[in-house]
Short mmCIF file of C-alpha atoms in Angstrom, two decimals:
data_model
loop_
_atom_site.label_atom_id
_atom_site.label_comp_id
_atom_site.label_asym_id
_atom_site.label_seq_id
_atom_site.Cartn_x
_atom_site.Cartn_y
_atom_site.Cartn_z
CA MET H 1 -9.65 -0.90 -21.43
CA ASP H 2 -9.28 -2.38 -25.04
CA ARG H 3 -11.27 -5.39 -26.27
CA HIS H 4 -8.63 -7.89 -26.00
CA HIS H 5 -7.35 -6.94 -22.41
CA ALA H 6 -11.06 -7.14 -21.21
CA ILE H 7 -11.52 -10.60 -22.75
CA PHE H 8 -8.26 -11.70 -21.26
CA LEU H 9 -9.21 -10.50 -17.75
CA LEU H 10 -12.52 -12.20 -18.13
CA LEU H 11 -11.08 -15.36 -19.19
CA VAL H 12 -8.59 -15.57 -16.38
CA PHE H 13 -11.31 -14.95 -14.11
CA GLN H 14 -13.66 -17.48 -15.05
CA ILE H 15 -10.64 -20.11 -15.02
CA CYS H 16 -9.79 -19.21 -11.61
CA VAL H 17 -13.30 -18.74 -9.78
CA ALA H 18 -13.96 -22.30 -10.99
CA LYS H 19 -11.27 -23.50 -8.78
CA ILE H 20 -11.56 -21.36 -5.67
CA ASP H 21 -14.16 -23.21 -3.64
CA SER H 22 -12.72 -24.23 -0.10
CA LEU H 23 -9.11 -23.23 -0.86
CA SER H 24 -6.14 -24.02 1.61
CA CYS H 25 -3.91 -20.91 1.56
CA LEU H 26 -0.58 -20.22 3.27
CA PHE H 27 -1.33 -17.91 6.32
CA CYS H 28 1.49 -15.72 7.74
CA GLN H 29 1.81 -12.29 8.82
CA ASN H 30 4.99 -9.82 8.87
CA ILE H 31 7.50 -12.48 7.64
CA ASP H 32 10.70 -11.88 5.66
CA ASP H 33 10.49 -15.08 3.82
CA PRO H 34 7.30 -16.57 2.20
CA PHE H 35 8.79 -19.97 1.67
CA GLN H 36 9.14 -20.23 5.48
CA CYS H 37 5.35 -20.06 6.16
CA ASN H 38 4.11 -23.46 6.89
CA ILE H 39 0.72 -22.36 8.43
CA THR H 40 -2.42 -22.89 6.26
CA VAL H 41 -5.97 -21.73 6.55
CA SER H 42 -9.47 -22.59 4.80
CA CYS H 43 -10.65 -19.85 2.82
CA GLN H 44 -14.34 -18.93 2.40
CA SER H 45 -16.33 -19.30 -0.88
CA LEU H 46 -15.01 -16.82 -3.57
CA GLN H 47 -11.84 -16.10 -1.96
CA VAL H 48 -8.38 -16.74 -3.27
CA CYS H 49 -5.02 -16.97 -1.88
CA PHE H 50 -2.85 -13.66 -1.88
CA LEU H 51 0.60 -12.44 -1.07
CA HIS H 52 1.41 -8.68 -0.19
CA GLU H 53 4.81 -7.48 -0.12
CA LYS H 54 6.26 -4.23 0.90
CA GLY H 55 9.99 -3.38 1.83
CA GLY H 56 10.92 -7.20 2.18
CA ILE H 57 8.13 -7.70 4.56
CA TYR H 58 5.12 -10.63 3.49
CA ASN H 59 1.53 -10.97 4.39
CA MET H 60 -0.39 -13.68 3.18
CA GLY H 61 -3.59 -15.47 3.46
CA CYS H 62 -7.12 -15.31 1.87
CA THR H 63 -8.80 -12.44 0.50
CA GLY H 64 -11.91 -11.76 -1.66
CA SER H 65 -11.46 -12.27 -5.67
CA GLN H 66 -12.60 -8.66 -6.03
CA GLN H 67 -9.37 -7.40 -4.19
CA CYS H 68 -7.29 -8.76 -6.63
CA GLY H 69 -8.85 -7.61 -9.84
CA GLY H 70 -11.30 -10.50 -10.49
CA VAL H 71 -13.84 -7.80 -11.64
CA ALA H 72 -12.61 -5.43 -14.25
CA GLY H 73 -11.58 -2.08 -12.51
CA ALA H 74 -11.16 -3.59 -8.93
CA GLY H 75 -8.06 -4.23 -7.17
CA PRO H 76 -4.41 -3.97 -8.23
CA GLY H 77 -3.76 -7.11 -10.48
CA ILE H 78 -5.83 -9.89 -12.01
CA VAL H 79 -6.60 -13.17 -10.44
CA GLY H 80 -3.56 -15.51 -11.12
CA ARG H 81 -0.43 -13.29 -11.52
CA SER H 82 -0.45 -9.56 -11.79
CA VAL H 83 0.77 -8.52 -15.41
CA GLN H 84 0.99 -4.93 -14.53
CA LYS H 85 3.63 -5.19 -11.70
CA LYS H 86 7.22 -6.28 -12.32
CA GLN H 87 9.79 -6.09 -9.55
CA SER H 88 8.02 -3.12 -8.10
CA SER H 89 8.59 -1.69 -4.60
CA GLU H 90 5.20 -3.03 -3.56
CA CYS H 91 3.47 -6.14 -4.71
CA HIS H 92 -0.23 -7.40 -4.08
CA GLU H 93 -1.15 -10.60 -6.18
CA CYS H 94 -3.42 -13.56 -6.09
CA CYS H 95 -3.75 -17.21 -7.20
CA SER H 96 -6.36 -19.91 -6.94
CA THR H 97 -4.88 -23.04 -6.18
CA ASP H 98 -4.07 -24.62 -2.56
CA SER H 99 -1.13 -23.29 -1.08
CA CYS H 100 -0.09 -21.17 -4.07
CA ASN H 101 0.65 -17.91 -2.38
CA SER H 102 4.45 -18.54 -1.38
CA LEU H 103 5.25 -18.34 -5.17
CA LEU H 104 3.81 -14.90 -5.93
CA CYS H 105 5.63 -11.50 -6.37
CA GLN H 106 8.55 -13.40 -7.84
CA HIS H 107 8.47 -11.99 -11.34
CA SER H 108 11.69 -11.69 -13.31
CA LYS H 109 13.04 -8.31 -13.92
CA PRO H 110 11.73 -6.49 -17.01
CA THR H 111 15.01 -6.84 -18.96
CA SER H 112 14.55 -10.62 -18.91
CA CYS H 113 12.34 -11.53 -21.78
CA ARG H 114 10.23 -14.49 -20.74
CA ASN H 115 6.84 -15.37 -20.81
CA ASP H 116 4.49 -15.28 -17.81
CA GLU H 117 4.49 -18.89 -16.70
CA THR H 118 0.68 -18.67 -15.46
CA VAL H 119 -0.54 -17.94 -19.09
CA ASP H 120 -1.01 -20.36 -22.13
CA CYS H 121 0.44 -17.80 -24.67
CA ALA H 122 -0.24 -19.99 -27.57
CA LYS H 123 -3.86 -20.72 -26.61
CA MET H 124 -4.53 -17.19 -25.88
CA ASN H 125 -3.08 -15.86 -29.20
CA SER H 126 -5.23 -18.49 -31.01
CA LEU H 127 -8.21 -17.30 -29.20
CA PHE H 128 -7.86 -13.48 -28.68
CA HIS H 129 -4.69 -12.60 -31.01
CA ILE H 130 -3.13 -11.17 -27.96
CA CYS H 131 0.21 -10.67 -30.09
CA ALA H 132 -1.57 -7.92 -31.99
CA ASP H 133 -1.66 -5.81 -28.79
CA ILE H 134 2.09 -5.12 -28.74
CA HIS H 135 1.82 -3.14 -25.38
CA GLN H 136 -0.35 -5.97 -23.46
CA ALA H 137 1.54 -8.93 -25.05
CA SER H 138 5.04 -7.35 -24.25
CA LEU H 139 3.86 -7.71 -20.56
CA VAL H 140 2.40 -11.14 -20.74
CA CYS H 141 4.13 -13.16 -23.66
CA PRO H 142 7.13 -11.06 -24.90
CA GLN H 143 9.15 -14.07 -25.89
CA PHE H 144 6.06 -16.01 -27.60
CA CYS H 145 5.00 -12.69 -29.56
CA ASN H 146 8.75 -11.79 -30.50
CA LEU H 147 8.36 -8.51 -28.66
CA CYS H 148 11.69 -8.83 -26.73
CA GLY H 149 12.83 -5.73 -28.33
CA VAL H 150 10.03 -3.75 -27.07
CA VAL H 151 11.06 -0.89 -24.91
CA ASP H 152 8.89 1.73 -23.38
CA GLY H 153 10.49 5.08 -23.03
CA ASN H 154 11.31 6.55 -19.65
CA TRP H 155 12.45 10.19 -19.03
CA GLY H 156 16.18 10.97 -18.13
CA ALA H 157 17.03 13.41 -15.36
CA TRP H 158 15.91 16.95 -15.61
CA SER H 159 18.63 19.31 -16.57
CA SER H 160 19.70 22.27 -14.28
CA TRP H 161 17.43 25.48 -14.22
CA SER H 162 18.37 27.83 -16.77
CA GLY H 163 19.33 31.34 -15.59
CA CYS H 164 16.65 33.95 -15.16
CA ASP H 165 15.87 35.35 -18.49
CA VAL H 166 15.76 38.96 -17.23
CA THR H 167 18.30 40.76 -14.88
CA CYS H 168 15.65 42.58 -12.96
CA SER H 169 11.99 42.32 -11.93
CA THR H 170 10.03 39.18 -12.71
CA GLY H 171 11.15 36.69 -15.42
CA SER H 172 11.24 32.72 -16.11
CA GLN H 173 13.67 29.78 -15.83
CA THR H 174 13.53 26.79 -17.85
CA ARG H 175 14.76 23.16 -17.57
CA PHE H 176 14.53 20.07 -19.81
CA ARG H 177 14.54 16.43 -19.95
CA ILE H 178 14.89 13.63 -22.79
CA CYS H 179 13.04 10.58 -23.17
CA SER H 180 16.29 8.55 -23.29
CA ASP H 181 16.19 6.62 -20.01
CA PRO H 182 15.76 4.20 -22.02
CA ALA H 183 14.49 5.60 -25.35
CA PRO H 184 11.45 4.00 -26.64
CA ALA H 185 12.32 1.15 -29.28
CA GLY H 186 10.62 -1.77 -30.83
CA GLY H 187 6.88 -0.01 -31.14
CA GLY H 188 7.33 0.92 -27.30
CA LEU H 189 5.46 3.80 -25.81
CA ASP H 190 6.92 7.23 -25.76
CA CYS H 191 7.33 9.00 -22.58
CA VAL H 192 4.17 10.65 -21.06
CA GLY H 193 4.29 14.35 -19.89
CA LYS H 194 6.32 17.41 -20.77
CA ALA H 195 9.80 17.66 -22.23
CA SER H 196 10.31 21.12 -20.57
CA ASP H 197 9.43 22.93 -17.30
CA THR H 198 9.08 26.48 -16.57
CA LYS H 199 9.07 28.48 -13.42
CA ILE H 200 8.99 32.33 -12.50
CA CYS H 201 12.29 33.89 -11.04
CA LYS H 202 12.20 37.24 -9.24
CA ASN H 203 14.98 39.59 -9.10
CA ASP H 204 15.26 43.25 -7.61
CA ALA H 205 13.06 45.82 -9.00
CA CYS H 206 14.37 47.46 -12.32
CA PRO H 207 15.70 51.15 -12.38
CA VAL H 208 13.32 53.50 -13.82
CA HIS H 209 14.85 55.91 -16.47
CA GLY H 210 13.67 59.48 -16.76
CA GLY H 211 11.44 60.69 -19.40
CA TRP H 212 10.55 64.21 -20.60
CA SER H 213 7.05 65.67 -20.31
CA GLN H 214 5.54 67.59 -23.14
CA TRP H 215 6.71 71.20 -23.78
CA THR H 216 4.77 73.89 -22.05
CA THR H 217 3.28 76.25 -24.69
CA TRP H 218 5.55 79.26 -25.66
CA GLY H 219 5.54 82.07 -23.15
CA SER H 220 4.89 85.67 -24.24
CA CYS H 221 7.51 87.69 -25.87
CA SER H 222 9.78 89.73 -23.71
CA VAL H 223 9.01 93.02 -25.51
CA THR H 224 5.69 94.56 -27.01
CA CYS H 225 7.66 95.58 -30.34
CA GLY H 226 11.04 95.24 -32.00
CA VAL H 227 12.88 91.91 -31.17
CA GLY H 228 12.40 89.93 -28.09
CA MET H 229 12.65 86.39 -26.66
CA GLN H 230 10.03 83.70 -25.99
CA ARG H 231 10.58 80.66 -23.58
CA ARG H 232 8.96 77.19 -23.23
CA ASP H 233 9.61 74.33 -20.53
CA ARG H 234 9.67 70.67 -20.02
CA SER H 235 10.20 68.43 -17.00
CA CYS H 236 11.89 65.01 -16.43
CA SER H 237 8.77 63.50 -14.82
CA LYS H 238 7.29 61.11 -17.31
CA PRO H 239 8.47 59.24 -15.43
CA TYR H 240 10.70 60.64 -12.77
CA PRO H 241 14.01 58.52 -12.72
CA THR H 242 14.21 56.17 -9.56
CA LEU H 243 16.15 53.36 -8.28
CA PHE H 244 19.39 54.68 -9.77
CA GLY H 245 17.71 55.11 -13.18
CA ASP H 246 19.13 57.53 -15.88
CA HIS H 247 18.11 61.36 -15.73
CA CYS H 248 16.86 62.72 -18.90
CA PHE H 249 19.24 63.78 -21.73
CA GLY H 250 18.80 67.16 -23.32
CA ASP H 251 17.62 70.73 -22.19
CA SER H 252 14.66 71.41 -19.99
CA ARG H 253 14.26 74.97 -21.53
CA ASP H 254 13.92 76.29 -25.15
CA ASP H 255 14.27 79.95 -25.99
CA ARG H 256 13.43 81.56 -29.41
CA VAL H 257 13.41 84.90 -31.11
CA CYS H 258 10.11 86.92 -31.22
CA ILE H 259 9.11 90.16 -33.16
CA PRO H 260 5.77 91.32 -32.24
CA GLY H 261 6.10 94.16 -34.43
CA ALA H 262 7.81 97.45 -35.07
CA CYS H 263 8.01 100.02 -32.50
CA SER H 264 6.31 103.38 -33.59
CA GLY H 265 7.74 107.07 -32.75
CA ILE H 266 11.10 106.47 -34.13
CA ASN H 267 12.65 110.08 -34.45
CA ILE H 268 14.34 109.71 -37.95
CA ASP H 269 15.85 113.18 -37.62
CA LYS H 270 18.27 111.82 -35.09
CA TYR H 271 20.08 109.98 -37.86
#
């Protein structure tokens, strides 16, 4: 939390706590219209009025100030009106004047550029320069601080997953999204998170193509003298072809001429 935000919360808390002795708050449970509540209850010391809304059902009465963010870091909002929630699906807000809780959880939509009616923007800016904090001021005093053009970015929908990057075995698929729903504008925050996502995809095992082993050493010559032949071999076993893989191309046998030496005892008279 930055210094301006902390001072702002402290000031609002001090203003509200000064008014919360023996508050009289509207008290109704599980109703669908807070303006129809006409039952009141006296609160205890250091309690404030609250309104909780979820799914169009309202509960209202007294609660401890800490449950409304009266102390920094505790609770969902600040004493007075929450500046963090606008038209959310669930709302819990507090106030500190008699029977004030029927008017809570009625914020305008974010597209409507209006100052929070519970905040004196001119005074807050003169004391704490809240307009210098664009992101906080755009929630509380957007009109006063001339921040109606501030738009925080929001991710668009994910694209479809790409095809697997391999046709067999294990590969990956990717999808993308763009910070365009809406795109950040006027100094608004960029989208938080990654623009791409990857997951593993698995296909059938890949065929294994055969590979030749090393040649054996040359065998002995087929003759002891004169001209003969030698042989060497290799096998398609490095690796063996499997899963319809290709067999090795080429010969598994190799022959060459060998001459161990001239033969003796030739009868030259014969010629």
